[in-house]
XYZ file of C-alpha atoms in Angstrom:
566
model
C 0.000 0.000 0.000
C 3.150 2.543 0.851
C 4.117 1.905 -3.003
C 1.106 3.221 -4.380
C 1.405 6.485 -6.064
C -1.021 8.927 -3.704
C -3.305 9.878 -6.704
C -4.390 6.345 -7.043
C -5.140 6.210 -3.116
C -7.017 9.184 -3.041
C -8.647 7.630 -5.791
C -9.722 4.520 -4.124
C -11.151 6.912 -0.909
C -12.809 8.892 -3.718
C -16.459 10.494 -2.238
C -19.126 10.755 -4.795
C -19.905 14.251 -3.176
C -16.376 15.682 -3.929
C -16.906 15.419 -7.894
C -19.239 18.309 -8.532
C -17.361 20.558 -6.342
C -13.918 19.450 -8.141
C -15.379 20.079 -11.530
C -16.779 23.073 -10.949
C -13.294 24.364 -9.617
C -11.757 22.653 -12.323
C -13.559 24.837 -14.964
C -12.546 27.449 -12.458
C -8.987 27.012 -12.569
C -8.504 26.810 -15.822
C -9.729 30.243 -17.279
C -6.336 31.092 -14.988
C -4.213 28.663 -16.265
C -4.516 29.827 -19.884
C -3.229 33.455 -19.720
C -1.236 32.526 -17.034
C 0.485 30.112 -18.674
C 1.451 31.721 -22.203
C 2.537 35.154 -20.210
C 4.854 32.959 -17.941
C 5.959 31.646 -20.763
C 7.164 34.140 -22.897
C 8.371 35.476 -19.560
C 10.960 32.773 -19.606
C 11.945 33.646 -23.293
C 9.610 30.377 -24.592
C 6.573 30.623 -27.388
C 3.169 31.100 -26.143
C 1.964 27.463 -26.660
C 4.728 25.867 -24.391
C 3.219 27.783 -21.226
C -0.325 25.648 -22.252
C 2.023 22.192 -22.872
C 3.611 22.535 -19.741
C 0.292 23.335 -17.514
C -1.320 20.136 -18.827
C 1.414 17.686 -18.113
C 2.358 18.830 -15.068
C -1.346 18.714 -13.723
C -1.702 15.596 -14.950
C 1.594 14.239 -13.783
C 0.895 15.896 -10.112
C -2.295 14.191 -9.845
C -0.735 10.740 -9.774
C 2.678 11.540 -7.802
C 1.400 14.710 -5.743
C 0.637 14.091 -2.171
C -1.516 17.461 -1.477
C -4.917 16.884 -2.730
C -5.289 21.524 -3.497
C -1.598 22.111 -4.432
C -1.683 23.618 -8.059
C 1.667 22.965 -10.375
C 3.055 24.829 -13.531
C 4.121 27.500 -14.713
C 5.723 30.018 -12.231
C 6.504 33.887 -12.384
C 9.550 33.442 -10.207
C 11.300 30.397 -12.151
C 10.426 32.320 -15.549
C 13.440 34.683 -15.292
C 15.629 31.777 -14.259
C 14.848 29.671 -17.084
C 15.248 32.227 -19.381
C 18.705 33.269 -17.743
C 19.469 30.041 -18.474
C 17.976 29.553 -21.580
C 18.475 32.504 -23.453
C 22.445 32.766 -23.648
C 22.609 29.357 -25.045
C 20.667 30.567 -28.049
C 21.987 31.627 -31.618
C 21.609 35.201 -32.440
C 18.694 34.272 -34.515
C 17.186 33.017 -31.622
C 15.851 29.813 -32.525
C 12.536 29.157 -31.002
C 13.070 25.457 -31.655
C 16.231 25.307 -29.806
C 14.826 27.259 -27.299
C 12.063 24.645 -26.466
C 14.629 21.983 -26.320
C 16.649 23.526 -23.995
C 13.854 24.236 -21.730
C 12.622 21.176 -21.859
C 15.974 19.771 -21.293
C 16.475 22.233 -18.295
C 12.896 20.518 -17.102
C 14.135 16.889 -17.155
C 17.180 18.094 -15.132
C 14.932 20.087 -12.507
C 13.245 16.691 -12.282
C 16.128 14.538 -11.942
C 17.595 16.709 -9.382
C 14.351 16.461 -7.308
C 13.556 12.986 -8.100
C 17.017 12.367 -6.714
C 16.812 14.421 -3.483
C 13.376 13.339 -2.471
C 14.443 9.373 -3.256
C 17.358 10.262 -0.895
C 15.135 12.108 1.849
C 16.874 15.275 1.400
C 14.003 17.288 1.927
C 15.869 19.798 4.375
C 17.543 21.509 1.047
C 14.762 23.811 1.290
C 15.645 25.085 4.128
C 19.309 26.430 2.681
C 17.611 29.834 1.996
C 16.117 32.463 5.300
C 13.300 33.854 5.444
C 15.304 37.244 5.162
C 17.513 36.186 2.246
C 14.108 34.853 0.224
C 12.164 38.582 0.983
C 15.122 39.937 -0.402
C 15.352 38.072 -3.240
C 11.639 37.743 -4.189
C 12.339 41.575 -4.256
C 15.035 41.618 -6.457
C 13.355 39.563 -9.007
C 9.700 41.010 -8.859
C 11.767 44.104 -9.810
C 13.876 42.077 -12.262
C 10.523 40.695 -13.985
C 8.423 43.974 -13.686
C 11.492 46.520 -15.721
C 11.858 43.656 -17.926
C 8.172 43.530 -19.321
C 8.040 47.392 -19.143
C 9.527 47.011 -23.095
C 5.983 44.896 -24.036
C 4.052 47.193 -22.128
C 4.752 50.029 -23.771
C 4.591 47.921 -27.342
C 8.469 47.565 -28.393
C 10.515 45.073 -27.393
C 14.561 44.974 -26.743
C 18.085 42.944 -26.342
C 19.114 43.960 -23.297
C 20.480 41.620 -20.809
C 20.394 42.550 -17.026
C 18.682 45.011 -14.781
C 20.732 48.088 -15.570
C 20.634 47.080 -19.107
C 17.227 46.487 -19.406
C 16.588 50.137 -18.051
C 19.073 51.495 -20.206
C 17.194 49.994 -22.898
C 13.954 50.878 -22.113
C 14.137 54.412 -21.512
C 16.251 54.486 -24.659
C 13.575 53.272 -26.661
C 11.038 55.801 -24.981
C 13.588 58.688 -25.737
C 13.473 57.380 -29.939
C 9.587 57.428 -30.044
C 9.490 53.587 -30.171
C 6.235 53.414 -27.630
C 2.883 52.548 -29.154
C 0.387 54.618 -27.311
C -2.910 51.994 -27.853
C -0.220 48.979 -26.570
C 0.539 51.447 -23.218
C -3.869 52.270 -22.937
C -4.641 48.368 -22.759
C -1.693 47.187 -20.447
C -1.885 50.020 -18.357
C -6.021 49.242 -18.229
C -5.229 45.588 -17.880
C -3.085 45.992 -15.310
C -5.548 48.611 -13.127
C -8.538 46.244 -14.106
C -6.539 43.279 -12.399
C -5.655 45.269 -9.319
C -9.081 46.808 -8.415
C -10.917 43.514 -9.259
C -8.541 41.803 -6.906
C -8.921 44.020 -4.266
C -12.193 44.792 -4.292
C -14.175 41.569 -5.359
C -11.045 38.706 -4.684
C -13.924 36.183 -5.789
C -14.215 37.172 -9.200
C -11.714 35.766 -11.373
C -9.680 38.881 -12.141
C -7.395 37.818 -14.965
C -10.190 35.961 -16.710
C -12.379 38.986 -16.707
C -9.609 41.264 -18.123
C -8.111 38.576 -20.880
C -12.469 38.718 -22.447
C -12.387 42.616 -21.781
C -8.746 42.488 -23.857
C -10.030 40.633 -26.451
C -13.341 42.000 -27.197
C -11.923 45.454 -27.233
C -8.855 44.244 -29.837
C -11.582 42.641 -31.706
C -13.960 45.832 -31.556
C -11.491 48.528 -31.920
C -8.818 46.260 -34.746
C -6.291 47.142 -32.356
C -3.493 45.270 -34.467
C -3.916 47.884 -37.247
C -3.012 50.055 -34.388
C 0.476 48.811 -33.933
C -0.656 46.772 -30.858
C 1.182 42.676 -31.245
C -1.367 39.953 -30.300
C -0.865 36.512 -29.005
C -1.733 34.572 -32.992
C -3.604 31.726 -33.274
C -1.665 29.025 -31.576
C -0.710 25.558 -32.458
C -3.370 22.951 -33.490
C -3.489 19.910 -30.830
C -1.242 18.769 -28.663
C 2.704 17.936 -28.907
C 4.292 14.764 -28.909
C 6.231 12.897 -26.660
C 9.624 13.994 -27.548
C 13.303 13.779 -26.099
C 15.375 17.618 -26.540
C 18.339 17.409 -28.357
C 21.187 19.225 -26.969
C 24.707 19.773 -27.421
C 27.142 18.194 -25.090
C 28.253 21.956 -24.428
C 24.962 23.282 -23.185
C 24.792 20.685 -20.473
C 26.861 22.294 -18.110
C 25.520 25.349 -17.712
C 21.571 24.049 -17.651
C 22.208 22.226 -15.120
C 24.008 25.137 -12.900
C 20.076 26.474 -13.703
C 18.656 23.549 -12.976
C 20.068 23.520 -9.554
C 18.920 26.853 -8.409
C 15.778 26.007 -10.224
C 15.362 23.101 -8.308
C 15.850 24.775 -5.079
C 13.535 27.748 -5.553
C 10.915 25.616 -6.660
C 11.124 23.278 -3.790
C 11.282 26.148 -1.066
C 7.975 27.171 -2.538
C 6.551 24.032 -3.069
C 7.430 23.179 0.562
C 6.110 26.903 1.644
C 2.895 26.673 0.261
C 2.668 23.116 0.950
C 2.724 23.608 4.840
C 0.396 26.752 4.698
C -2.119 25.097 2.622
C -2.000 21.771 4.755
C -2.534 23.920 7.968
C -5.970 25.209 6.287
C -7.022 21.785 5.784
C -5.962 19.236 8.595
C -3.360 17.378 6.138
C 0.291 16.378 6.703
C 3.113 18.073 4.580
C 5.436 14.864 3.556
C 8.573 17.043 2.151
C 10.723 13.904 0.483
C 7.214 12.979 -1.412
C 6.662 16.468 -2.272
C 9.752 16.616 -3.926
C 9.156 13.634 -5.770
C 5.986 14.304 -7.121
C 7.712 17.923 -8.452
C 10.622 15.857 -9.972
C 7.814 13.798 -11.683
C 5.683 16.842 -12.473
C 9.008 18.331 -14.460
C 10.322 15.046 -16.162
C 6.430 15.158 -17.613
C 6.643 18.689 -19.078
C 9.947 17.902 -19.920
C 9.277 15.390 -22.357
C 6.788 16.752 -23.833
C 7.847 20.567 -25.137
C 7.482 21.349 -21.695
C 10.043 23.747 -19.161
C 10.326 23.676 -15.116
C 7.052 23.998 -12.988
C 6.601 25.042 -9.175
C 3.608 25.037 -7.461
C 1.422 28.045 -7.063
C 0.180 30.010 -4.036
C -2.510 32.220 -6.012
C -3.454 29.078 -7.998
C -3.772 27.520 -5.191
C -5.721 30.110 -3.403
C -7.923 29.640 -6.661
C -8.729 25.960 -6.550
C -9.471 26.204 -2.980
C -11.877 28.823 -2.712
C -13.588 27.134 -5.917
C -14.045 24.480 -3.497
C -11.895 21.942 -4.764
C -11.472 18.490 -2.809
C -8.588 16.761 -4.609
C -6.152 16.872 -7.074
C -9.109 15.932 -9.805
C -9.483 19.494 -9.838
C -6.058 20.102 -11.693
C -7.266 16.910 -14.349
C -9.966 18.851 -15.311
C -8.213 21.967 -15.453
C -5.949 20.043 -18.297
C -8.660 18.315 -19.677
C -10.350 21.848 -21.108
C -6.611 23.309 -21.611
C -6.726 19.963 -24.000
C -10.100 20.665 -25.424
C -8.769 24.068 -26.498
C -5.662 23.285 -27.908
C -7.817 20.735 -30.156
C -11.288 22.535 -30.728
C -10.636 26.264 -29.919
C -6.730 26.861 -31.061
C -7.806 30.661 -32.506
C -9.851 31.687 -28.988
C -7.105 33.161 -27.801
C -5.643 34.738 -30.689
C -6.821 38.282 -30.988
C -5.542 38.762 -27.459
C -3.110 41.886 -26.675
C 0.525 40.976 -25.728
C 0.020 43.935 -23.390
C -2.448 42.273 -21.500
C -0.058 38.943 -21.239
C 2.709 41.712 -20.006
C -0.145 42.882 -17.338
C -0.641 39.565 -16.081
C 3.190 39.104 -15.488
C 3.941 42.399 -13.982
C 0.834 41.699 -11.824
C 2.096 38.674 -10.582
C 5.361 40.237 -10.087
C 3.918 42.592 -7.673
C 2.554 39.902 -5.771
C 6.436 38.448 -5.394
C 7.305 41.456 -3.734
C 7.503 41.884 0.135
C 7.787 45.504 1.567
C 5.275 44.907 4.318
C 8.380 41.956 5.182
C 11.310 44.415 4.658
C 9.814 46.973 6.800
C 9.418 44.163 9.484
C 12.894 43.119 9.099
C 13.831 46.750 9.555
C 12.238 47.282 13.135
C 12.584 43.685 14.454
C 16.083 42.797 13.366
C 18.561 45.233 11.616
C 21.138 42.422 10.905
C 18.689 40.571 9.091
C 17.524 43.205 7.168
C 20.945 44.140 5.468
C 21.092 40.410 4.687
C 17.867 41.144 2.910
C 18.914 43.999 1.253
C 22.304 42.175 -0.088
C 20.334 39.575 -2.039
C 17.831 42.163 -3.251
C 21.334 43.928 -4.852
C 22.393 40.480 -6.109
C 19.444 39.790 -8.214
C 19.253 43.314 -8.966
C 23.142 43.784 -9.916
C 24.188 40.478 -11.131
C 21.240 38.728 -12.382
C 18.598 35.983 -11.449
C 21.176 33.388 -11.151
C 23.638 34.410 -9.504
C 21.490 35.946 -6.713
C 19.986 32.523 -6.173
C 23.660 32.074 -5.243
C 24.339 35.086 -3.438
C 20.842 34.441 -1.178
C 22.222 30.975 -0.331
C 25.684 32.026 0.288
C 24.247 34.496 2.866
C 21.790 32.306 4.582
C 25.035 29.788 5.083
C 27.122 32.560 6.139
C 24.612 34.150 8.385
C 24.014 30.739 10.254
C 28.022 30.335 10.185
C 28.559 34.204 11.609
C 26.000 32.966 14.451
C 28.155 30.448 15.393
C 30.901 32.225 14.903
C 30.241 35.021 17.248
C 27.617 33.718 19.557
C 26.074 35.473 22.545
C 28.199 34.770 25.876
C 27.465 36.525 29.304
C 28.006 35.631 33.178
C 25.326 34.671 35.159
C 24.239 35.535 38.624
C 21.518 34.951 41.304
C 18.229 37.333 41.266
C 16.414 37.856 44.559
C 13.027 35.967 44.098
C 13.803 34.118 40.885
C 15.397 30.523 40.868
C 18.142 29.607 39.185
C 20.959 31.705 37.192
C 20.612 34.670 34.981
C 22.047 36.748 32.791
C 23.359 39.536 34.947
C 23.169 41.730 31.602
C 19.718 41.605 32.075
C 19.343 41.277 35.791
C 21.054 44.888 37.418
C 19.674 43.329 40.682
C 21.738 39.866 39.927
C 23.905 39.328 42.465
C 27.487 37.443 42.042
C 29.565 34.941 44.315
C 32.706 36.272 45.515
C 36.102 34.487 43.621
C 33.276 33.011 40.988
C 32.697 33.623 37.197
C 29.682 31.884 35.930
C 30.255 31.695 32.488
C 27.481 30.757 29.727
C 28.551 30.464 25.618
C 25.378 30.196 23.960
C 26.600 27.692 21.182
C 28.705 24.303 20.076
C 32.601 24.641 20.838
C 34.137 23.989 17.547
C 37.629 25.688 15.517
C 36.170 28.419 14.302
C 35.138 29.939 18.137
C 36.899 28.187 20.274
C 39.298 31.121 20.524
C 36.793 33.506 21.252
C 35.452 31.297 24.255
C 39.111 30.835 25.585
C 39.784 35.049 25.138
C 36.140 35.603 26.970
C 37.284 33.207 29.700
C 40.465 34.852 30.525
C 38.664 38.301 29.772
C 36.544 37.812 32.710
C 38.683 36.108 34.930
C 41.490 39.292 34.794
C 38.254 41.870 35.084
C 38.153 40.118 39.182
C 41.634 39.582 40.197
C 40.084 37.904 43.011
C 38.727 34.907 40.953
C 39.130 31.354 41.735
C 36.934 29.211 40.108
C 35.353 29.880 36.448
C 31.624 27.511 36.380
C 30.991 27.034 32.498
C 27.044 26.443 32.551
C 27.544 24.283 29.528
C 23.733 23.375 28.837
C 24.369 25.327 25.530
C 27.513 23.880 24.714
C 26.009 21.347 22.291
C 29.086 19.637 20.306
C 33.229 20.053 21.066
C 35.690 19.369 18.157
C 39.223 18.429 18.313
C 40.321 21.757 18.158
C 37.577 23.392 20.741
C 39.368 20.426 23.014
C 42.899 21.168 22.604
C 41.962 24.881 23.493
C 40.476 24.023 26.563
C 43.295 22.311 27.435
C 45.621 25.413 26.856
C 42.840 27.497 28.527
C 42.897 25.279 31.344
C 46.528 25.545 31.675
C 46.919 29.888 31.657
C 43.832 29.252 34.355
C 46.187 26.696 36.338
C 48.994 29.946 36.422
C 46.545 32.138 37.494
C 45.473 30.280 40.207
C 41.859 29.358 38.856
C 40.268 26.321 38.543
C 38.165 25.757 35.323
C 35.212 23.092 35.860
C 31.875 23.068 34.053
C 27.926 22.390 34.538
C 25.018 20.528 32.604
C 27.437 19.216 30.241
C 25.453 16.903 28.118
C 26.631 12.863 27.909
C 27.262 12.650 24.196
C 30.034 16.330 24.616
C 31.536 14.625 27.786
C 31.839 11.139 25.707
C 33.938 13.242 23.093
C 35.646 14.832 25.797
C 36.864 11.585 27.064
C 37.784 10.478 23.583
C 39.756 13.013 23.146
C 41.800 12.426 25.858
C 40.977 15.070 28.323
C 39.918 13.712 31.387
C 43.745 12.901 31.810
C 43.489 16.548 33.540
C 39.892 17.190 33.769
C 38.699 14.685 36.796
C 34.781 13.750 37.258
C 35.290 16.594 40.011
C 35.495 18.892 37.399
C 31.887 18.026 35.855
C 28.449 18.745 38.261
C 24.921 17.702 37.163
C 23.753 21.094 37.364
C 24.969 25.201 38.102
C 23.413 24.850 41.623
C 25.428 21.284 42.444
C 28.485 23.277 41.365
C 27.611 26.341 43.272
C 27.120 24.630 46.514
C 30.559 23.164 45.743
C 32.393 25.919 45.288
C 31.112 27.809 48.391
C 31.645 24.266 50.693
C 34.913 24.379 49.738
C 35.743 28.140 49.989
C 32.977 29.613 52.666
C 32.137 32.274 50.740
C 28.575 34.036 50.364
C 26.681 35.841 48.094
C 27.551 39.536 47.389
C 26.441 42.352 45.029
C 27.013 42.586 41.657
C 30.112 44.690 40.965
């Protein structure tokens, strides 16, 4: 039973009063899928029909290996830049839309082997490799990446560029030479104020579906491609076969440097909006089967003209509040994009590529935090700046490498916080049991010829120095010191270096007539310590059970008392 994929089990538990809902939410879903999915894909550099190809194999593909019965897959407005930052350099200057496919699709059977992979493996943590902090800050970065970028389409001219400053350079550049179209800037400007006030004001209405039937009736009405304004073209009769991309050895490299930070981004959202989703409704997030089912999802689209999928939050968002039960939702979703593609191929053809632009920049918007920055800003300055560097390394050196940079800083920041970790001294507050920290505590008071001494993290080679330096730092601050207590609770792991400078520390104690012995050590640090040989100098008299057992020790042997805190 464990082997079955989860679509056929929810199939088996199937309830005959889930279909209606499910269909209905199905027919739902899909008037978002459509313009959704040829916008986000011409936002990753890829023909219209591609965007459709991908949302129907993925769906499908999710319903058998997908263990959420609401999450929505396919195409995504934050892997669209990536893909076509990895896409688009590989192409020929004539820009080859065939080539392009098959290196998107390629990149898609990569994302999926790379999931496929980690999920077989259990290495669902992965996702966790990017902060909160370092994700605001580069959601930033590329909502402002994607919205500059489709300013070009917006206005009804398109560019070269490459990069933010670029793009901007570009842009305004073909503003100054009279390049705009004035009817393409009146319908994405109106598309994109049409979106906005209908989701603000009535979020049950279908927002984008309303304005892609307002776009089209008035290009129909008012012949808006006499006007200079590009439509969408009738697209593609039917559906694509199954087909394997052909590549050239030397593109394989750098799809799959994509395909890893592809792969990452899409499974901290997946994993995001899998947990907030499963809070709503009572169900268990499974991260290693998540990440299969994505892997699955993208080897689908990839082998069929397909590029890299994530789940959706406002898709999502969509399905649920359409009342959708399972995952038959996203089959019927594909079964109408199907009955399009075969029966309807020119419904969609008169529509504005402005109004596809106002759909991405829309979405783009939604990628953006401020409401987090600001938070960052008055709850934790630190974390902030680490926001704002990988909002500057989207922003300065492209999608790519800022997937880099926001990892690099979330490793960093975790290393810099072991690196430099809070330490204090503790003493006794009138009224309050046990120690504290007498940085918070002006009323703690201190034992005479006693440092209490807490290091709030493992010992290891890169600190170890800084815990022998704050030792000895306190000790010489009370000349009158004989004992240092290390309340060790904290102390959660001791390498081989760590050890050898507590022996050394130990030792310029010894000279100074101080005694070094430590509290609430746990077992599996105290087994190392042994290991490592240093119990040849540190005795079981040296280790107590708890700060008070070590306490009453020290004042037993040295009749001392409590005093004031210097």
């Amino acid at each position: 039973m464990h082997g079955t994929p989860p679509g056929v089990r929810t199939l088996r538990n199937y309830r005959r009063e889930w279909l209606f809902k499910d269909v209905v939410a199905g027919v739902v879903l899909s008037t978002l899928l459509v313009p959704q999915g040829m916008a986000y894909a011409e936002l990753a550099g890829l023909p219209p029909i591609t965007g459709l190809y991908t949302s129907v194999l993925c769906l499908l593909a999710y319903a058998v290996a997908g263990p959420s019965r609401v999450l929505v897959l396919g195409p995504d407005s934050s892997l669209g830049p990536m893909i076509a930052a990895t896409v688009l350099p590989l192409l020929a200057a004539d820009g080859d839309s065939g080539r392009a496919i098959a290196l998107a699709s390629m990149l898609a059977l990569m994302v999926g082997a790379i999931t496929l992979l980690a999920g077989v493996a259990r290495l669902g943590f992965v996702a966790d490799l990017i902060s909160k902090p370092t994700m605001i800050g580069y959601m930033n970065g590329l909502a402002l990446t994607i919205l500059i970028g489709q300013l070009p389409k917006l206005f009804g001219f398109s560019t070269d560029a490459d990069g933010l400053i670029g793009e901007v350079d570009a842009f305004v550049q073909g503003v100054a030479d009279g390049r705009t179209v004035a009817a393409a800037v009146a319908v994405g400007g109106g598309c994109i104020l049409l979106i906005l006030l209908l989701q603000r004001l009535m979020p049950k209405i279908p927002a984008v579906l309303v304005m892609v039937v307002l776009a089209i009736t008035v290009s129909v009405v008012l012949d808006l491609d006499e006007h200079g304004v590009k439509t969408v073209g009738r697209l593609p009769e039917g559906l694509p076969p199954f087909t394997v991309p052909h590549i050239g050895w030397g593109d394989l490299g750098p799809l799959f440097v994509g395909a890893l930070g592809i792969a990452l981004v899409s499974l901290a959202d997946t994993i995001s909006n899998a947990s907030a989703f499963a809070a709503r409704t009572g169900q268990q997030v499974r991260g290693n089967d998540e990440m299969i089912a994505i892997g699955t999802a993208n080897m689908a689209a990839g082998l069929f003209q397909g590029f890299p999928v994530s789940t959706s939050g406002s898709r999502t968002a969509v399905a649920e509040r359409a009342g959708a039960k399972t995952q038959l939702t996203g089959v019927v979703g594909a079964a109408l994009i199907v009955l399009m593609l075969v029966l309807l191929p020119g419904l969609f053809s008169d529509l504005p590529q402005p109004a596809l632009a106002a759909v991405v920049i829309t979405a783009s918007l939604s990628l953006a935090d401020l409401a987090g920055t600001r938070r960052l800003w008055r709850q934790r300055k630190a974390e902030f700046w680490l926001s704002v560097a990988a909002f500057l390394g989207v922003a300065l050196l492209g999608v790519l490498p800022g997937i880099a940079v926001a990892v690099g800083l979330s490793i960093l920041n975790v290393f810099r916080r072991a690196w430099w970790p809070y330490s204090t001294v503790l003493g006794r507050v009138p009224g309050v049991e046990g120690y504290h920290d007498v940085r918070s505590h002006e009323s703690a008071g201190l034992l005479p010829g006693l440092v209490i001494f807490r290091f709030d993290a493992p010992l290891f080679f890169a600190n170890a120095k800084a815990f022998r330096e704050e030792v000895l730092r306190y000790t010489r601050a009370e000349p009158a010191t004989r004992c240092v207590l290390i309340a060790a609770e904290p102390v959660t792991d001791v390498d081989t270096t760590a050890a050898d400078i507590l022996e050394e520390l130990d030792a310029a104690l010894l000279e100074l007539g101080v005694s070094l012995v430590f509290a609430e050590l746990k077992d599996p640090v105290r087994h190392k310590i042994e290991r490592y040989g240093l119990t040849r100098t540190f005795d079981a008299r040296r280790f107590h059970p708890t700060v008070e057992a070590a306490v009453e020790a020290f004042r037993s042997d040295n009749g001392v008392d409590w005093g004031e805190t210097p």
